[in-house]
Amino acid sequence: GAVVSQHPSRVICKSGTSVKIECRSLDFQATTMFWYRQFPKKSLMLMATSNEGSKATYEQGVEKDKFLINHASLTLSTLTVTSAHPEDSSFYICSARDRVQPNYGYTFGSGTRLTVV
Amino acid sequence: LAKTTQPISMDSYEGQEVNITCSHNNIATNDYITWYQQFPSQGPRFIIQGYKTKVTNEVASLFIPADRKSSTLSLPRVSLSDTAVYYCLVAPGGVTGGGNKLTFGTGTQLKVEL
């Protein structure tokens, strides 16, 4: 089945630094990937839609200069949290949809726990 | 997008059948109903999807009445490992149609005890 790999699974960084999170579709190509964030005991909140070869589409209230998204290939999307602050600490999850076999639906990565100290 | 309402939490015991109901009064004609499961610190995992009546797979059944304004996820004989958050989603074409983004509601925290 479709597998989405997310890396790193955990990261701790200092305030003011930037952190990059990778989302890879391992056995399929995905023209579209989605990025979510999830606070403890809360639901997933869609942050942005990552489109291969074009600019990402951000949800209302999500700062595009804060959360940089790059989708340079059909198997890789990256989310960079720039100038991180403690309030950016959260669980970030990506998902992707197989462009050739859409019936596989959306596959989610295992998430990245970001802690900003 | 149709809004969904689910119970915040449910408790059960091992071996019992668990039914989680989701309300989606404003469901549109081309909307499908999809359920996901999420364990702590993991991404959601697809459980089942349906449009009407009943759908069954190896892990669950999904019951959808004729008016489609609600749906019930049925988990037969739950075990401790079924303790998780269960999300009901409604989207045009479901997760296997269209390029639409998925919007998650609050979900239901299921706790299974011995």
Short mmCIF file of C-alpha atoms in Angstrom, two decimals:
data_model
loop_
_atom_site.label_atom_id
_atom_site.label_comp_id
_atom_site.label_asym_id
_atom_site.label_seq_id
_atom_site.Cartn_x
_atom_site.Cartn_y
_atom_site.Cartn_z
CA GLY A 1 0.00 0.00 0.00
CA ALA A 2 0.87 3.66 -0.20
CA VAL A 3 3.40 4.84 2.36
CA VAL A 4 4.24 8.37 3.40
CA SER A 5 7.44 8.90 5.33
CA GLN A 6 7.88 11.94 7.50
CA HIS A 7 11.21 13.05 8.94
CA PRO A 8 12.23 13.81 11.59
CA SER A 9 9.77 12.23 13.97
CA ARG A 10 10.89 14.52 16.77
CA VAL A 11 12.89 17.70 16.84
CA ILE A 12 13.83 20.19 19.50
CA CYS A 13 15.12 23.57 18.47
CA LYS A 14 15.97 26.88 20.04
CA SER A 15 13.82 29.95 19.61
CA GLY A 16 14.74 31.92 16.54
CA THR A 17 16.07 29.01 14.55
CA SER A 18 14.44 27.33 11.56
CA VAL A 19 13.39 23.73 11.27
CA LYS A 20 12.72 21.72 8.13
CA ILE A 21 10.33 18.79 8.04
CA GLU A 22 10.29 16.40 5.12
CA CYS A 23 7.35 14.46 3.73
CA ARG A 24 8.06 11.75 1.19
CA SER A 25 5.74 9.47 -0.71
CA LEU A 26 7.76 6.26 -0.86
CA ASP A 27 6.01 4.17 -3.45
CA PHE A 28 3.83 6.58 -5.33
CA GLN A 29 3.86 10.01 -6.88
CA ALA A 30 1.85 12.80 -5.33
CA THR A 31 1.14 16.04 -7.12
CA THR A 32 -0.60 17.29 -4.00
CA MET A 33 0.40 17.00 -0.37
CA PHE A 34 -1.24 18.55 2.65
CA TRP A 35 0.27 19.87 5.86
CA TYR A 36 -1.57 19.81 9.17
CA ARG A 37 -0.72 20.83 12.69
CA GLN A 38 -2.23 19.36 15.79
CA PHE A 39 -2.12 20.67 19.34
CA PRO A 40 -2.44 18.30 22.30
CA LYS A 41 -5.89 16.75 22.54
CA LYS A 42 -7.07 18.79 19.59
CA SER A 43 -8.03 17.91 16.07
CA LEU A 44 -5.89 18.27 12.98
CA MET A 45 -5.90 21.72 11.47
CA LEU A 46 -5.09 22.06 7.80
CA MET A 47 -2.30 24.56 7.28
CA ALA A 48 -1.63 24.43 3.56
CA THR A 49 -1.88 22.48 0.36
CA SER A 50 1.43 21.75 -1.30
CA ASN A 51 1.38 21.55 -5.08
CA GLU A 52 4.27 20.08 -7.04
CA GLY A 53 5.97 22.68 -9.14
CA SER A 54 3.89 25.60 -7.95
CA LYS A 55 3.25 27.75 -4.91
CA ALA A 56 1.51 26.30 -1.92
CA THR A 57 -2.00 27.34 -1.00
CA TYR A 58 -2.29 28.44 2.62
CA GLU A 59 -5.37 28.33 4.81
CA GLN A 60 -6.68 31.50 6.28
CA GLY A 61 -4.66 32.65 9.25
CA VAL A 62 -1.55 30.64 8.39
CA GLU A 63 1.50 32.83 7.74
CA LYS A 64 3.15 31.75 4.52
CA ASP A 65 6.39 33.51 5.42
CA LYS A 66 6.45 31.65 8.69
CA PHE A 67 5.70 28.23 7.29
CA LEU A 68 7.59 27.83 4.04
CA ILE A 69 6.49 24.96 1.86
CA ASN A 70 8.42 23.55 -1.05
CA HIS A 71 7.16 20.74 -3.26
CA ALA A 72 10.01 20.34 -5.70
CA SER A 73 9.31 16.81 -6.85
CA LEU A 74 6.45 14.36 -7.12
CA THR A 75 7.64 12.52 -4.04
CA LEU A 76 8.87 15.21 -1.68
CA SER A 77 7.35 18.18 0.09
CA THR A 78 9.07 20.12 2.84
CA LEU A 79 7.74 22.40 5.53
CA THR A 80 10.17 24.87 7.07
CA VAL A 81 9.18 26.60 10.26
CA THR A 82 11.16 29.82 10.18
CA SER A 83 12.27 31.77 13.24
CA ALA A 84 10.54 29.27 15.46
CA HIS A 85 8.98 30.34 18.73
CA PRO A 86 7.62 28.25 21.60
CA GLU A 87 4.07 28.74 20.36
CA ASP A 88 5.07 26.91 17.19
CA SER A 89 5.58 23.78 19.25
CA SER A 90 3.10 21.29 17.90
CA PHE A 91 2.63 18.01 16.07
CA TYR A 92 2.95 18.47 12.31
CA ILE A 93 1.48 15.89 9.96
CA CYS A 94 1.57 15.61 6.20
CA SER A 95 -0.62 13.61 3.86
CA ALA A 96 -0.43 12.74 0.20
CA ARG A 97 -2.66 11.30 -2.45
CA ASP A 98 -1.49 8.95 -5.18
CA ARG A 99 -2.01 10.73 -8.48
CA VAL A 100 -2.04 7.50 -10.46
CA GLN A 101 -4.10 5.42 -8.08
CA PRO A 102 -6.45 7.93 -6.44
CA ASN A 103 -8.53 5.09 -5.06
CA TYR A 104 -5.82 4.56 -2.49
CA GLY A 105 -7.07 7.75 -0.93
CA TYR A 106 -5.06 10.00 1.31
CA THR A 107 -2.13 8.52 3.22
CA PHE A 108 -0.79 10.29 6.26
CA GLY A 109 2.74 10.47 7.54
CA SER A 110 3.58 9.51 11.10
CA GLY A 111 3.98 13.12 12.14
CA THR A 112 6.74 15.32 13.53
CA ARG A 113 6.76 16.50 17.11
CA LEU A 114 8.33 19.96 17.19
CA THR A 115 9.40 21.46 20.49
CA VAL A 116 10.78 24.99 20.51
CA VAL A 117 12.67 25.94 23.65
CA LEU B 1 -18.04 21.56 3.54
CA ALA B 2 -20.57 19.72 5.69
CA LYS B 3 -19.92 20.07 9.39
CA THR B 4 -19.77 16.94 11.50
CA THR B 5 -20.68 16.38 15.13
CA GLN B 6 -19.45 13.45 17.18
CA PRO B 7 -19.39 12.57 20.87
CA ILE B 8 -16.20 13.81 22.45
CA SER B 9 -15.50 10.52 24.19
CA MET B 10 -16.72 6.97 24.68
CA ASP B 11 -15.71 4.18 27.01
CA SER B 12 -15.99 0.48 26.39
CA TYR B 13 -14.62 -2.88 27.48
CA GLU B 14 -12.72 -5.48 25.59
CA GLY B 15 -14.89 -7.79 23.53
CA GLN B 16 -17.78 -5.37 23.22
CA GLU B 17 -19.13 -3.84 20.07
CA VAL B 18 -18.70 -0.09 19.86
CA ASN B 19 -20.87 2.18 17.78
CA ILE B 20 -19.81 5.78 17.20
CA THR B 21 -22.36 8.03 15.58
CA CYS B 22 -21.60 11.13 13.57
CA SER B 23 -24.12 13.79 12.59
CA HIS B 24 -23.76 15.62 9.28
CA ASN B 25 -27.08 17.33 8.71
CA ASN B 26 -25.84 19.45 5.82
CA ILE B 27 -24.34 16.64 3.79
CA ALA B 28 -24.41 17.30 0.04
CA THR B 29 -25.45 14.93 -2.70
CA ASN B 30 -21.90 14.21 -3.82
CA ASP B 31 -20.43 13.93 -0.33
CA TYR B 32 -18.98 10.70 0.96
CA ILE B 33 -18.48 9.78 4.61
CA THR B 34 -15.05 8.65 5.71
CA TRP B 35 -13.73 7.54 9.08
CA TYR B 36 -10.14 7.76 10.26
CA GLN B 37 -8.40 6.40 13.35
CA GLN B 38 -5.55 8.19 15.10
CA PHE B 39 -3.27 6.88 17.82
CA PRO B 40 -1.25 9.30 19.97
CA SER B 41 1.69 10.84 18.15
CA GLN B 42 0.79 9.17 14.87
CA GLY B 43 -0.90 10.30 11.68
CA PRO B 44 -4.52 9.32 11.00
CA ARG B 45 -5.22 5.99 9.38
CA PHE B 46 -8.10 5.31 6.99
CA ILE B 47 -10.72 2.94 8.37
CA ILE B 48 -13.73 2.95 6.07
CA GLN B 49 -15.68 5.06 3.61
CA GLY B 50 -19.26 4.94 2.35
CA TYR B 51 -21.98 6.80 0.53
CA LYS B 52 -25.19 5.08 1.61
CA THR B 53 -26.62 1.99 3.33
CA LYS B 54 -23.91 -0.28 4.70
CA VAL B 55 -20.25 -0.83 4.04
CA THR B 56 -18.15 -3.49 5.74
CA ASN B 57 -14.48 -4.29 5.65
CA GLU B 58 -12.14 -6.38 7.75
CA VAL B 59 -12.01 -3.92 10.62
CA ALA B 60 -15.34 -2.08 10.76
CA SER B 61 -18.79 -1.49 9.39
CA LEU B 62 -20.33 1.80 8.41
CA PHE B 63 -24.08 2.29 8.57
CA ILE B 64 -25.66 5.20 6.72
CA PRO B 65 -29.42 5.77 6.86
CA ALA B 66 -31.42 6.77 3.83
CA ASP B 67 -31.38 10.49 4.63
CA ARG B 68 -27.56 10.36 5.08
CA LYS B 69 -27.72 12.97 7.82
CA SER B 70 -25.81 10.71 10.14
CA SER B 71 -23.58 7.68 10.06
CA THR B 72 -22.47 5.07 12.55
CA LEU B 73 -19.07 3.46 12.71
CA SER B 74 -19.31 0.00 14.23
CA LEU B 75 -16.26 -1.71 15.68
CA PRO B 76 -16.91 -5.37 16.51
CA ARG B 77 -15.33 -6.87 19.59
CA VAL B 78 -12.95 -4.06 20.48
CA SER B 79 -9.63 -4.65 22.17
CA LEU B 80 -7.30 -2.42 24.16
CA SER B 81 -5.46 -1.59 20.96
CA ASP B 82 -8.57 0.09 19.57
CA THR B 83 -8.15 2.90 22.08
CA ALA B 84 -7.73 5.90 19.79
CA VAL B 85 -9.42 8.98 18.42
CA TYR B 86 -11.91 8.34 15.63
CA TYR B 87 -12.70 11.07 13.13
CA CYS B 88 -15.73 11.31 10.87
CA LEU B 89 -15.16 13.31 7.71
CA VAL B 90 -17.52 14.37 4.95
CA ALA B 91 -16.15 15.49 1.60
CA PRO B 92 -17.18 15.61 -2.05
CA GLY B 93 -16.13 12.39 -3.67
CA GLY B 94 -14.65 11.18 -0.41
CA VAL B 95 -10.98 10.39 -0.08
CA THR B 96 -10.91 8.51 -3.35
CA GLY B 97 -12.41 11.17 -5.55
CA GLY B 98 -11.54 14.71 -6.44
CA GLY B 99 -8.59 16.68 -5.21
CA ASN B 100 -10.29 18.19 -2.23
CA LYS B 101 -8.62 18.75 1.08
CA LEU B 102 -9.83 16.92 4.15
CA THR B 103 -11.24 18.84 7.10
CA PHE B 104 -11.15 17.10 10.46
CA GLY B 105 -13.73 17.67 13.17
CA THR B 106 -13.20 17.19 16.87
CA GLY B 107 -13.19 13.39 16.77
CA THR B 108 -14.26 10.84 19.38
CA GLN B 109 -11.78 9.56 21.95
CA LEU B 110 -12.53 5.89 22.45
CA LYS B 111 -11.10 4.28 25.55
CA VAL B 112 -11.21 0.51 25.82
CA GLU B 113 -10.59 -1.11 29.17
CA LEU B 114 -10.21 -4.66 30.38
#
